[in-house]
Amino acid sequence: RFAYLKATEGGDWRDRTFPIHWDDTKRFGIARGAYHFFTFCRPGADQARNFIEYVPVDETALPMALDLEFGGNCARVPTKDE
């Protein structure tokens, strides 16, 4: 059993319930990992900083993950060259 929990999105959005779910999954013995929802409307460095600052370091956690979609909350889509 495992769960990936959405922690952040873009450069400043943070799921306020993430810390509760993060603690609960550990308490119930569920392997857990955190993921970030990437948006093309913010620089990657801002988004990485948002995630790194919010998700606790835990050597027992699953590898961090990235949700990258061409739809969603940002109308900007990179060109093929980008």
PDB file of N, CA and C in Angstrom:
ATOM      1  N   ARG A   1       0.837  -1.180   0.000  1.00  0.00           N
ATOM      2  CA  ARG A   1       0.000   0.000   0.000  1.00  0.00           C
ATOM      3  C   ARG A   1       0.875   1.234   0.000  1.00  0.00           C
ATOM      4  N   PHE A   2       0.493   2.197  -0.839  1.00  0.00           N
ATOM      5  CA  PHE A   2       1.236   3.448  -0.887  1.00  0.00           C
ATOM      6  C   PHE A   2       0.317   4.571  -1.342  1.00  0.00           C
ATOM      7  N   ALA A   3       0.774   5.792  -1.138  1.00  0.00           N
ATOM      8  CA  ALA A   3       0.017   6.967  -1.577  1.00  0.00           C
ATOM      9  C   ALA A   3       0.985   8.066  -1.982  1.00  0.00           C
ATOM     10  N   TYR A   4       0.636   8.741  -3.068  1.00  0.00           N
ATOM     11  CA  TYR A   4       1.335   9.967  -3.441  1.00  0.00           C
ATOM     12  C   TYR A   4       0.390  11.115  -3.132  1.00  0.00           C
ATOM     13  N   LEU A   5       0.883  12.087  -2.407  1.00  0.00           N
ATOM     14  CA  LEU A   5       0.072  13.197  -1.947  1.00  0.00           C
ATOM     15  C   LEU A   5       0.469  14.486  -2.660  1.00  0.00           C
ATOM     16  N   LYS A   6      -0.518  15.196  -3.147  1.00  0.00           N
ATOM     17  CA  LYS A   6      -0.220  16.481  -3.779  1.00  0.00           C
ATOM     18  C   LYS A   6       0.174  17.472  -2.694  1.00  0.00           C
ATOM     19  N   ALA A   7       1.364  18.050  -2.859  1.00  0.00           N
ATOM     20  CA  ALA A   7       1.859  19.004  -1.872  1.00  0.00           C
ATOM     21  C   ALA A   7       1.761  20.430  -2.372  1.00  0.00           C
ATOM     22  N   THR A   8       2.182  20.648  -3.628  1.00  0.00           N
ATOM     23  CA  THR A   8       2.294  22.003  -4.150  1.00  0.00           C
ATOM     24  C   THR A   8       1.853  22.070  -5.606  1.00  0.00           C
ATOM     25  N   GLU A   9       1.640  23.310  -6.048  1.00  0.00           N
ATOM     26  CA  GLU A   9       1.309  23.564  -7.455  1.00  0.00           C
ATOM     27  C   GLU A   9       1.849  24.941  -7.801  1.00  0.00           C
ATOM     28  N   GLY A  10       2.479  25.036  -8.948  1.00  0.00           N
ATOM     29  CA  GLY A  10       3.023  26.322  -9.366  1.00  0.00           C
ATOM     30  C   GLY A  10       4.082  26.836  -8.420  1.00  0.00           C
ATOM     31  N   GLY A  11       4.201  28.148  -8.356  1.00  0.00           N
ATOM     32  CA  GLY A  11       5.254  28.748  -7.553  1.00  0.00           C
ATOM     33  C   GLY A  11       4.866  29.126  -6.151  1.00  0.00           C
ATOM     34  N   ASP A  12       3.551  29.075  -5.830  1.00  0.00           N
ATOM     35  CA  ASP A  12       3.171  29.525  -4.493  1.00  0.00           C
ATOM     36  C   ASP A  12       2.003  28.773  -3.851  1.00  0.00           C
ATOM     37  N   TRP A  13       1.341  27.893  -4.594  1.00  0.00           N
ATOM     38  CA  TRP A  13       0.199  27.186  -4.006  1.00  0.00           C
ATOM     39  C   TRP A  13       0.685  25.988  -3.201  1.00  0.00           C
ATOM     40  N   ARG A  14       0.137  25.856  -1.991  1.00  0.00           N
ATOM     41  CA  ARG A  14       0.456  24.732  -1.097  1.00  0.00           C
ATOM     42  C   ARG A  14      -0.835  24.163  -0.533  1.00  0.00           C
ATOM     43  N   ASP A  15      -0.956  22.848  -0.600  1.00  0.00           N
ATOM     44  CA  ASP A  15      -2.147  22.187  -0.059  1.00  0.00           C
ATOM     45  C   ASP A  15      -2.086  22.265   1.462  1.00  0.00           C
ATOM     46  N   ARG A  16      -3.022  22.980   2.046  1.00  0.00           N
ATOM     47  CA  ARG A  16      -3.025  23.155   3.508  1.00  0.00           C
ATOM     48  C   ARG A  16      -3.261  21.855   4.263  1.00  0.00           C
ATOM     49  N   THR A  17      -3.878  20.859   3.603  1.00  0.00           N
ATOM     50  CA  THR A  17      -4.125  19.592   4.282  1.00  0.00           C
ATOM     51  C   THR A  17      -2.960  18.608   4.120  1.00  0.00           C
ATOM     52  N   PHE A  18      -1.984  18.956   3.289  1.00  0.00           N
ATOM     53  CA  PHE A  18      -0.859  18.053   3.047  1.00  0.00           C
ATOM     54  C   PHE A  18      -0.163  17.606   4.332  1.00  0.00           C
ATOM     55  N   PRO A  19       0.197  18.514   5.248  1.00  0.00           N
ATOM     56  CA  PRO A  19       0.892  18.056   6.463  1.00  0.00           C
ATOM     57  C   PRO A  19       0.091  17.028   7.271  1.00  0.00           C
ATOM     58  N   ILE A  20      -1.216  17.188   7.297  1.00  0.00           N
ATOM     59  CA  ILE A  20      -2.067  16.240   8.030  1.00  0.00           C
ATOM     60  C   ILE A  20      -2.019  14.875   7.348  1.00  0.00           C
ATOM     61  N   HIS A  21      -2.199  14.855   6.038  1.00  0.00           N
ATOM     62  CA  HIS A  21      -2.178  13.586   5.292  1.00  0.00           C
ATOM     63  C   HIS A  21      -0.785  12.950   5.339  1.00  0.00           C
ATOM     64  N   TRP A  22       0.248  13.774   5.279  1.00  0.00           N
ATOM     65  CA  TRP A  22       1.628  13.279   5.351  1.00  0.00           C
ATOM     66  C   TRP A  22       1.858  12.533   6.658  1.00  0.00           C
ATOM     67  N   ASP A  23       1.430  13.139   7.755  1.00  0.00           N
ATOM     68  CA  ASP A  23       1.593  12.506   9.065  1.00  0.00           C
ATOM     69  C   ASP A  23       0.707  11.272   9.206  1.00  0.00           C
ATOM     70  N   ASP A  24      -0.533  11.367   8.737  1.00  0.00           N
ATOM     71  CA  ASP A  24      -1.465  10.239   8.876  1.00  0.00           C
ATOM     72  C   ASP A  24      -1.011   9.009   8.092  1.00  0.00           C
ATOM     73  N   THR A  25      -0.503   9.207   6.878  1.00  0.00           N
ATOM     74  CA  THR A  25      -0.070   8.037   6.112  1.00  0.00           C
ATOM     75  C   THR A  25       1.064   7.319   6.833  1.00  0.00           C
ATOM     76  N   LYS A  26       1.966   8.070   7.425  1.00  0.00           N
ATOM     77  CA  LYS A  26       3.053   7.429   8.178  1.00  0.00           C
ATOM     78  C   LYS A  26       2.495   6.710   9.399  1.00  0.00           C
ATOM     79  N   ARG A  27       1.589   7.367  10.097  1.00  0.00           N
ATOM     80  CA  ARG A  27       1.009   6.786  11.310  1.00  0.00           C
ATOM     81  C   ARG A  27       0.273   5.477  11.019  1.00  0.00           C
ATOM     82  N   PHE A  28      -0.353   5.380   9.855  1.00  0.00           N
ATOM     83  CA  PHE A  28      -1.088   4.174   9.483  1.00  0.00           C
ATOM     84  C   PHE A  28      -0.238   3.162   8.720  1.00  0.00           C
ATOM     85  N   GLY A  29       1.059   3.438   8.585  1.00  0.00           N
ATOM     86  CA  GLY A  29       1.960   2.482   7.951  1.00  0.00           C
ATOM     87  C   GLY A  29       1.846   2.429   6.435  1.00  0.00           C
ATOM     88  N   ILE A  30       1.404   3.510   5.830  1.00  0.00           N
ATOM     89  CA  ILE A  30       1.274   3.566   4.381  1.00  0.00           C
ATOM     90  C   ILE A  30       2.510   4.263   3.811  1.00  0.00           C
ATOM     91  N   ALA A  31       3.187   3.596   2.895  1.00  0.00           N
ATOM     92  CA  ALA A  31       4.331   4.230   2.235  1.00  0.00           C
ATOM     93  C   ALA A  31       3.830   5.481   1.530  1.00  0.00           C
ATOM     94  N   ARG A  32       4.608   6.566   1.619  1.00  0.00           N
ATOM     95  CA  ARG A  32       4.091   7.814   1.076  1.00  0.00           C
ATOM     96  C   ARG A  32       5.154   8.573   0.305  1.00  0.00           C
ATOM     97  N   GLY A  33       4.679   9.344  -0.643  1.00  0.00           N
ATOM     98  CA  GLY A  33       5.525  10.237  -1.410  1.00  0.00           C
ATOM     99  C   GLY A  33       4.744  11.505  -1.687  1.00  0.00           C
ATOM    100  N   ALA A  34       5.451  12.554  -2.038  1.00  0.00           N
ATOM    101  CA  ALA A  34       4.818  13.831  -2.335  1.00  0.00           C
ATOM    102  C   ALA A  34       5.024  14.157  -3.809  1.00  0.00           C
ATOM    103  N   TYR A  35       4.046  14.901  -4.382  1.00  0.00           N
ATOM    104  CA  TYR A  35       4.223  15.324  -5.761  1.00  0.00           C
ATOM    105  C   TYR A  35       3.867  16.793  -5.927  1.00  0.00           C
ATOM    106  N   HIS A  36       4.421  17.368  -6.995  1.00  0.00           N
ATOM    107  CA  HIS A  36       4.191  18.761  -7.353  1.00  0.00           C
ATOM    108  C   HIS A  36       3.467  18.812  -8.690  1.00  0.00           C
ATOM    109  N   PHE A  37       2.461  19.674  -8.798  1.00  0.00           N
ATOM    110  CA  PHE A  37       1.757  19.892 -10.059  1.00  0.00           C
ATOM    111  C   PHE A  37       2.430  21.068 -10.753  1.00  0.00           C
ATOM    112  N   PHE A  38       3.115  20.779 -11.866  1.00  0.00           N
ATOM    113  CA  PHE A  38       3.890  21.782 -12.586  1.00  0.00           C
ATOM    114  C   PHE A  38       2.996  22.617 -13.485  1.00  0.00           C
ATOM    115  N   THR A  39       3.250  23.918 -13.532  1.00  0.00           N
ATOM    116  CA  THR A  39       2.532  24.800 -14.433  1.00  0.00           C
ATOM    117  C   THR A  39       3.533  25.515 -15.332  1.00  0.00           C
ATOM    118  N   PHE A  40       3.169  25.709 -16.585  1.00  0.00           N
ATOM    119  CA  PHE A  40       4.058  26.387 -17.530  1.00  0.00           C
ATOM    120  C   PHE A  40       4.029  27.905 -17.353  1.00  0.00           C
ATOM    121  N   CYS A  41       3.198  28.408 -16.462  1.00  0.00           N
ATOM    122  CA  CYS A  41       3.083  29.847 -16.247  1.00  0.00           C
ATOM    123  C   CYS A  41       4.058  30.385 -15.203  1.00  0.00           C
ATOM    124  N   ARG A  42       4.825  29.534 -14.577  1.00  0.00           N
ATOM    125  CA  ARG A  42       5.806  29.971 -13.579  1.00  0.00           C
ATOM    126  C   ARG A  42       7.143  29.308 -13.871  1.00  0.00           C
ATOM    127  N   PRO A  43       8.246  30.007 -13.582  1.00  0.00           N
ATOM    128  CA  PRO A  43       9.567  29.402 -13.796  1.00  0.00           C
ATOM    129  C   PRO A  43       9.750  28.147 -12.947  1.00  0.00           C
ATOM    130  N   GLY A  44      10.461  27.186 -13.513  1.00  0.00           N
ATOM    131  CA  GLY A  44      10.703  25.930 -12.809  1.00  0.00           C
ATOM    132  C   GLY A  44      11.415  26.126 -11.484  1.00  0.00           C
ATOM    133  N   ALA A  45      12.344  27.077 -11.411  1.00  0.00           N
ATOM    134  CA  ALA A  45      13.083  27.315 -10.160  1.00  0.00           C
ATOM    135  C   ALA A  45      12.144  27.750  -9.039  1.00  0.00           C
ATOM    136  N   ASP A  46      11.159  28.604  -9.360  1.00  0.00           N
ATOM    137  CA  ASP A  46      10.182  29.025  -8.348  1.00  0.00           C
ATOM    138  C   ASP A  46       9.369  27.838  -7.848  1.00  0.00           C
ATOM    139  N   GLN A  47       9.006  26.963  -8.770  1.00  0.00           N
ATOM    140  CA  GLN A  47       8.195  25.803  -8.408  1.00  0.00           C
ATOM    141  C   GLN A  47       8.984  24.802  -7.574  1.00  0.00           C
ATOM    142  N   ALA A  48      10.242  24.592  -7.952  1.00  0.00           N
ATOM    143  CA  ALA A  48      11.093  23.685  -7.173  1.00  0.00           C
ATOM    144  C   ALA A  48      11.256  24.216  -5.757  1.00  0.00           C
ATOM    145  N   ARG A  49      11.480  25.518  -5.630  1.00  0.00           N
ATOM    146  CA  ARG A  49      11.646  26.130  -4.309  1.00  0.00           C
ATOM    147  C   ARG A  49      10.384  25.938  -3.468  1.00  0.00           C
ATOM    148  N   ASN A  50       9.230  26.138  -4.074  1.00  0.00           N
ATOM    149  CA  ASN A  50       7.960  25.959  -3.368  1.00  0.00           C
ATOM    150  C   ASN A  50       7.856  24.546  -2.803  1.00  0.00           C
ATOM    151  N   PHE A  51       8.163  23.554  -3.624  1.00  0.00           N
ATOM    152  CA  PHE A  51       8.079  22.156  -3.206  1.00  0.00           C
ATOM    153  C   PHE A  51       9.109  21.833  -2.124  1.00  0.00           C
ATOM    154  N   ILE A  52      10.353  22.210  -2.363  1.00  0.00           N
ATOM    155  CA  ILE A  52      11.440  21.880  -1.429  1.00  0.00           C
ATOM    156  C   ILE A  52      11.222  22.513  -0.061  1.00  0.00           C
ATOM    157  N   GLU A  53      10.707  23.729  -0.048  1.00  0.00           N
ATOM    158  CA  GLU A  53      10.474  24.409   1.226  1.00  0.00           C
ATOM    159  C   GLU A  53       9.294  23.826   1.997  1.00  0.00           C
ATOM    160  N   TYR A  54       8.364  23.188   1.307  1.00  0.00           N
ATOM    161  CA  TYR A  54       7.132  22.732   1.954  1.00  0.00           C
ATOM    162  C   TYR A  54       7.155  21.262   2.371  1.00  0.00           C
ATOM    163  N   VAL A  55       7.774  20.415   1.587  1.00  0.00           N
ATOM    164  CA  VAL A  55       7.737  18.976   1.864  1.00  0.00           C
ATOM    165  C   VAL A  55       8.879  18.609   2.815  1.00  0.00           C
ATOM    166  N   PRO A  56       8.564  17.958   3.938  1.00  0.00           N
ATOM    167  CA  PRO A  56       9.612  17.585   4.880  1.00  0.00           C
ATOM    168  C   PRO A  56      10.588  16.568   4.274  1.00  0.00           C
ATOM    169  N   VAL A  57      11.825  16.672   4.663  1.00  0.00           N
ATOM    170  CA  VAL A  57      12.813  15.677   4.249  1.00  0.00           C
ATOM    171  C   VAL A  57      12.549  14.415   5.059  1.00  0.00           C
ATOM    172  N   ASP A  58      12.405  13.294   4.376  1.00  0.00           N
ATOM    173  CA  ASP A  58      12.143  12.010   5.028  1.00  0.00           C
ATOM    174  C   ASP A  58      12.797  10.923   4.193  1.00  0.00           C
ATOM    175  N   GLU A  59      13.854  10.349   4.718  1.00  0.00           N
ATOM    176  CA  GLU A  59      14.603   9.326   3.988  1.00  0.00           C
ATOM    177  C   GLU A  59      13.771   8.074   3.706  1.00  0.00           C
ATOM    178  N   THR A  60      12.690   7.891   4.427  1.00  0.00           N
ATOM    179  CA  THR A  60      11.855   6.700   4.223  1.00  0.00           C
ATOM    180  C   THR A  60      10.762   6.923   3.180  1.00  0.00           C
ATOM    181  N   ALA A  61      10.604   8.151   2.717  1.00  0.00           N
ATOM    182  CA  ALA A  61       9.535   8.468   1.759  1.00  0.00           C
ATOM    183  C   ALA A  61       9.870   7.936   0.369  1.00  0.00           C
ATOM    184  N   LEU A  62       8.825   7.741  -0.416  1.00  0.00           N
ATOM    185  CA  LEU A  62       8.992   7.379  -1.822  1.00  0.00           C
ATOM    186  C   LEU A  62       9.641   8.560  -2.557  1.00  0.00           C
ATOM    187  N   PRO A  63      10.234   8.327  -3.710  1.00  0.00           N
ATOM    188  CA  PRO A  63      10.830   9.446  -4.463  1.00  0.00           C
ATOM    189  C   PRO A  63       9.781  10.505  -4.790  1.00  0.00           C
ATOM    190  N   MET A  64      10.208  11.758  -4.770  1.00  0.00           N
ATOM    191  CA  MET A  64       9.277  12.822  -5.131  1.00  0.00           C
ATOM    192  C   MET A  64       8.869  12.663  -6.596  1.00  0.00           C
ATOM    193  N   ALA A  65       7.692  13.190  -6.911  1.00  0.00           N
ATOM    194  CA  ALA A  65       7.167  13.034  -8.263  1.00  0.00           C
ATOM    195  C   ALA A  65       6.671  14.377  -8.779  1.00  0.00           C
ATOM    196  N   LEU A  66       6.543  14.443 -10.094  1.00  0.00           N
ATOM    197  CA  LEU A  66       6.100  15.651 -10.772  1.00  0.00           C
ATOM    198  C   LEU A  66       4.922  15.304 -11.675  1.00  0.00           C
ATOM    199  N   ASP A  67       3.843  16.064 -11.551  1.00  0.00           N
ATOM    200  CA  ASP A  67       2.678  15.913 -12.417  1.00  0.00           C
ATOM    201  C   ASP A  67       2.778  17.001 -13.474  1.00  0.00           C
ATOM    202  N   LEU A  68       3.027  16.597 -14.707  1.00  0.00           N
ATOM    203  CA  LEU A  68       3.218  17.536 -15.813  1.00  0.00           C
ATOM    204  C   LEU A  68       2.146  17.270 -16.859  1.00  0.00           C
ATOM    205  N   GLU A  69       1.238  18.223 -17.019  1.00  0.00           N
ATOM    206  CA  GLU A  69       0.132  18.075 -17.951  1.00  0.00           C
ATOM    207  C   GLU A  69       0.080  19.289 -18.867  1.00  0.00           C
ATOM    208  N   PHE A  70      -0.417  19.094 -20.072  1.00  0.00           N
ATOM    209  CA  PHE A  70      -0.539  20.205 -21.002  1.00  0.00           C
ATOM    210  C   PHE A  70      -1.892  20.900 -20.889  1.00  0.00           C
ATOM    211  N   GLY A  71      -2.708  20.478 -19.994  1.00  0.00           N
ATOM    212  CA  GLY A  71      -3.963  21.148 -19.709  1.00  0.00           C
ATOM    213  C   GLY A  71      -3.884  21.698 -18.306  1.00  0.00           C
ATOM    214  N   GLY A  72      -4.983  22.149 -17.804  1.00  0.00           N
ATOM    215  CA  GLY A  72      -4.992  22.593 -16.421  1.00  0.00           C
ATOM    216  C   GLY A  72      -5.166  24.088 -16.282  1.00  0.00           C
ATOM    217  N   ASN A  73      -4.494  24.646 -15.301  1.00  0.00           N
ATOM    218  CA  ASN A  73      -4.742  26.028 -14.914  1.00  0.00           C
ATOM    219  C   ASN A  73      -3.916  27.059 -15.667  1.00  0.00           C
ATOM    220  N   CYS A  74      -3.145  26.666 -16.661  1.00  0.00           N
ATOM    221  CA  CYS A  74      -2.293  27.596 -17.397  1.00  0.00           C
ATOM    222  C   CYS A  74      -2.498  27.388 -18.892  1.00  0.00           C
ATOM    223  N   ALA A  75      -2.839  28.467 -19.581  1.00  0.00           N
ATOM    224  CA  ALA A  75      -3.085  28.356 -21.016  1.00  0.00           C
ATOM    225  C   ALA A  75      -1.798  28.288 -21.832  1.00  0.00           C
ATOM    226  N   ARG A  76      -0.678  28.643 -21.219  1.00  0.00           N
ATOM    227  CA  ARG A  76       0.593  28.629 -21.943  1.00  0.00           C
ATOM    228  C   ARG A  76       1.070  27.184 -22.150  1.00  0.00           C
ATOM    229  N   VAL A  77       1.381  26.861 -23.380  1.00  0.00           N
ATOM    230  CA  VAL A  77       1.932  25.536 -23.708  1.00  0.00           C
ATOM    231  C   VAL A  77       3.248  25.777 -24.422  1.00  0.00           C
ATOM    232  N   PRO A  78       4.318  25.134 -23.966  1.00  0.00           N
ATOM    233  CA  PRO A  78       5.610  25.361 -24.615  1.00  0.00           C
ATOM    234  C   PRO A  78       5.612  24.887 -26.062  1.00  0.00           C
ATOM    235  N   THR A  79       6.459  25.532 -26.844  1.00  0.00           N
ATOM    236  CA  THR A  79       6.604  25.100 -28.232  1.00  0.00           C
ATOM    237  C   THR A  79       7.409  23.810 -28.273  1.00  0.00           C
ATOM    238  N   LYS A  80       7.437  23.169 -29.413  1.00  0.00           N
ATOM    239  CA  LYS A  80       8.189  21.926 -29.555  1.00  0.00           C
ATOM    240  C   LYS A  80       9.666  22.150 -29.245  1.00  0.00           C
ATOM    241  N   ASP A  81      10.220  23.258 -29.662  1.00  0.00           N
ATOM    242  CA  ASP A  81      11.630  23.562 -29.399  1.00  0.00           C
ATOM    243  C   ASP A  81      11.910  23.785 -27.922  1.00  0.00           C
ATOM    244  N   GLU A  82      10.948  24.404 -27.214  1.00  0.00           N
ATOM    245  CA  GLU A  82      11.124  24.624 -25.779  1.00  0.00           C
ATOM    246  C   GLU A  82      11.151  23.317 -25.036  1.00  0.00           C
TER     247      GLU A  82
END
